[in-house]
Short mmCIF file of the C-alpha atoms (twelve columns), coordinates in Angstrom:
data_MODEL
# 
_entry.id   MODEL 
# 
loop_
_atom_site.group_PDB 
_atom_site.id 
_atom_site.type_symbol 
_atom_site.label_atom_id 
_atom_site.label_alt_id 
_atom_site.label_comp_id 
_atom_site.label_asym_id 
_atom_site.label_seq_id 
_atom_site.Cartn_x 
_atom_site.Cartn_y 
_atom_site.Cartn_z 
_atom_site.pdbx_PDB_model_num 
ATOM 1  C CA . MET A 1  -0.038 -0.002 -0.023  1 
ATOM 2  C CA . LEU A 2  2.884  2.354  0.833   1 
ATOM 3  C CA . GLU A 3  4.395  1.848  -2.658  1 
ATOM 4  C CA . LEU A 4  1.050  2.690  -4.309  1 
ATOM 5  C CA . LYS A 5  0.850  5.881  -2.226  1 
ATOM 6  C CA . PHE A 6  4.416  6.911  -3.226  1 
ATOM 7  C CA . GLY A 7  3.619  6.292  -6.864  1 
ATOM 8  C CA . ASP A 8  0.484  8.389  -6.637  1 
ATOM 9  C CA . ASN A 9  2.349  11.214 -4.873  1 
ATOM 10 C CA . MET A 10 5.206  11.055 -7.463  1 
ATOM 11 C CA . LEU A 11 2.782  11.253 -10.398 1 
ATOM 12 C CA . ALA A 12 0.929  14.213 -8.709  1 
ATOM 13 C CA . GLU A 13 4.247  16.167 -8.308  1 
ATOM 14 C CA . THR A 14 5.392  15.479 -11.829 1 
ATOM 15 C CA . ASN A 15 2.056  16.544 -13.220 1 
ATOM 16 C CA . ALA A 16 2.152  19.753 -11.219 1 
ATOM 17 C CA . TYR A 17 5.647  20.745 -12.227 1 
ATOM 18 C CA . LYS A 18 6.153  23.501 -14.679 1 
ATOM 19 C CA . LEU A 19 9.162  25.357 -16.060 1 
ATOM 20 C CA . VAL A 20 8.400  29.119 -16.487 1 
ATOM 21 C CA . ILE A 21 10.709 31.178 -18.817 1 
ATOM 22 C CA . ASP A 22 10.420 34.926 -18.779 1 
ATOM 23 C CA . LYS A 23 13.310 35.829 -21.111 1 
ATOM 24 C CA . LYS A 24 12.880 35.381 -24.772 1 
ATOM 25 C CA . GLU A 25 16.580 34.827 -25.340 1 
ATOM 26 C CA . ASP A 26 16.418 31.723 -23.120 1 
ATOM 27 C CA . LEU A 27 14.273 30.153 -25.880 1 
ATOM 28 C CA . ALA A 28 16.892 30.558 -28.559 1 
ATOM 29 C CA . GLY A 29 17.340 27.341 -30.612 1 
ATOM 30 C CA . LEU A 30 13.895 26.003 -29.941 1 
ATOM 31 C CA . PRO A 31 11.498 25.652 -32.881 1 
ATOM 32 C CA . GLU A 32 8.776  28.222 -33.272 1 
ATOM 33 C CA . SER A 33 6.033  25.597 -32.767 1 
ATOM 34 C CA . VAL A 34 7.511  24.645 -29.353 1 
ATOM 35 C CA . ILE A 35 7.876  28.359 -28.323 1 
ATOM 36 C CA . SER A 36 4.238  29.107 -29.468 1 
ATOM 37 C CA . GLY A 37 2.900  26.136 -27.562 1 
ATOM 38 C CA . ALA A 38 4.670  27.292 -24.391 1 
ATOM 39 C CA . ALA A 39 3.256  30.795 -24.941 1 
ATOM 40 C CA . THR A 40 -0.263 29.400 -25.305 1 
ATOM 41 C CA . ASP A 41 0.160  27.385 -22.123 1 
ATOM 42 C CA . ALA A 42 1.453  30.541 -20.341 1 
ATOM 43 C CA . LYS A 43 -1.544 32.530 -21.512 1 
ATOM 44 C CA . ALA A 44 -3.950 29.911 -20.294 1 
ATOM 45 C CA . GLU A 45 -2.278 30.269 -16.763 1 
ATOM 46 C CA . LYS A 46 -2.598 34.057 -16.899 1 
ATOM 47 C CA . MET A 47 1.166  34.506 -17.452 1 
ATOM 48 C CA . ASP A 48 1.191  36.602 -20.606 1 
ATOM 49 C CA . GLY A 49 4.651  37.397 -21.908 1 
ATOM 50 C CA . LYS A 50 6.143  34.161 -20.493 1 
ATOM 51 C CA . TRP A 51 6.541  30.617 -21.613 1 
ATOM 52 C CA . VAL A 52 5.407  27.683 -19.612 1 
ATOM 53 C CA . PHE A 53 6.681  24.043 -20.050 1 
ATOM 54 C CA . HIS A 54 4.773  21.335 -18.160 1 
ATOM 55 C CA . ALA A 55 6.472  18.241 -17.231 1 
ATOM 56 C CA . SER A 56 5.006  16.216 -20.214 1 
ATOM 57 C CA . LYS A 57 7.711  14.117 -21.783 1 
ATOM 58 C CA . THR A 58 7.275  15.570 -25.237 1 
ATOM 59 C CA . LYS A 59 7.571  19.204 -24.208 1 
ATOM 60 C CA . LEU A 60 10.487 18.848 -21.823 1 
ATOM 61 C CA . ASP A 61 12.403 16.463 -24.009 1 
ATOM 62 C CA . ALA A 62 12.144 18.875 -26.840 1 
ATOM 63 C CA . PHE A 63 13.204 21.731 -24.646 1 
ATOM 64 C CA . CYS A 64 16.169 19.883 -23.183 1 
ATOM 65 C CA . TYR A 65 17.284 18.241 -26.339 1 
ATOM 66 C CA . LEU A 66 17.263 21.291 -28.555 1 
ATOM 67 C CA . LEU A 67 19.205 23.338 -26.048 1 
ATOM 68 C CA . HIS A 68 22.237 20.941 -25.993 1 
# 
């Protein structure tokens, strides 16, 4: 039962994580489609002028891969 609770807590924390970028220059090298998606996510969270990356594998993988 403890393992199940740990897994639930870990999933909840992962889903709640977000990376907020507030400087356009920090997005250099990312495709426009990734930047646009992050801007849309930021706007949905009332963070206009910023970019939000949630801990979804596709978004964070693209962000990390393209910045290396």
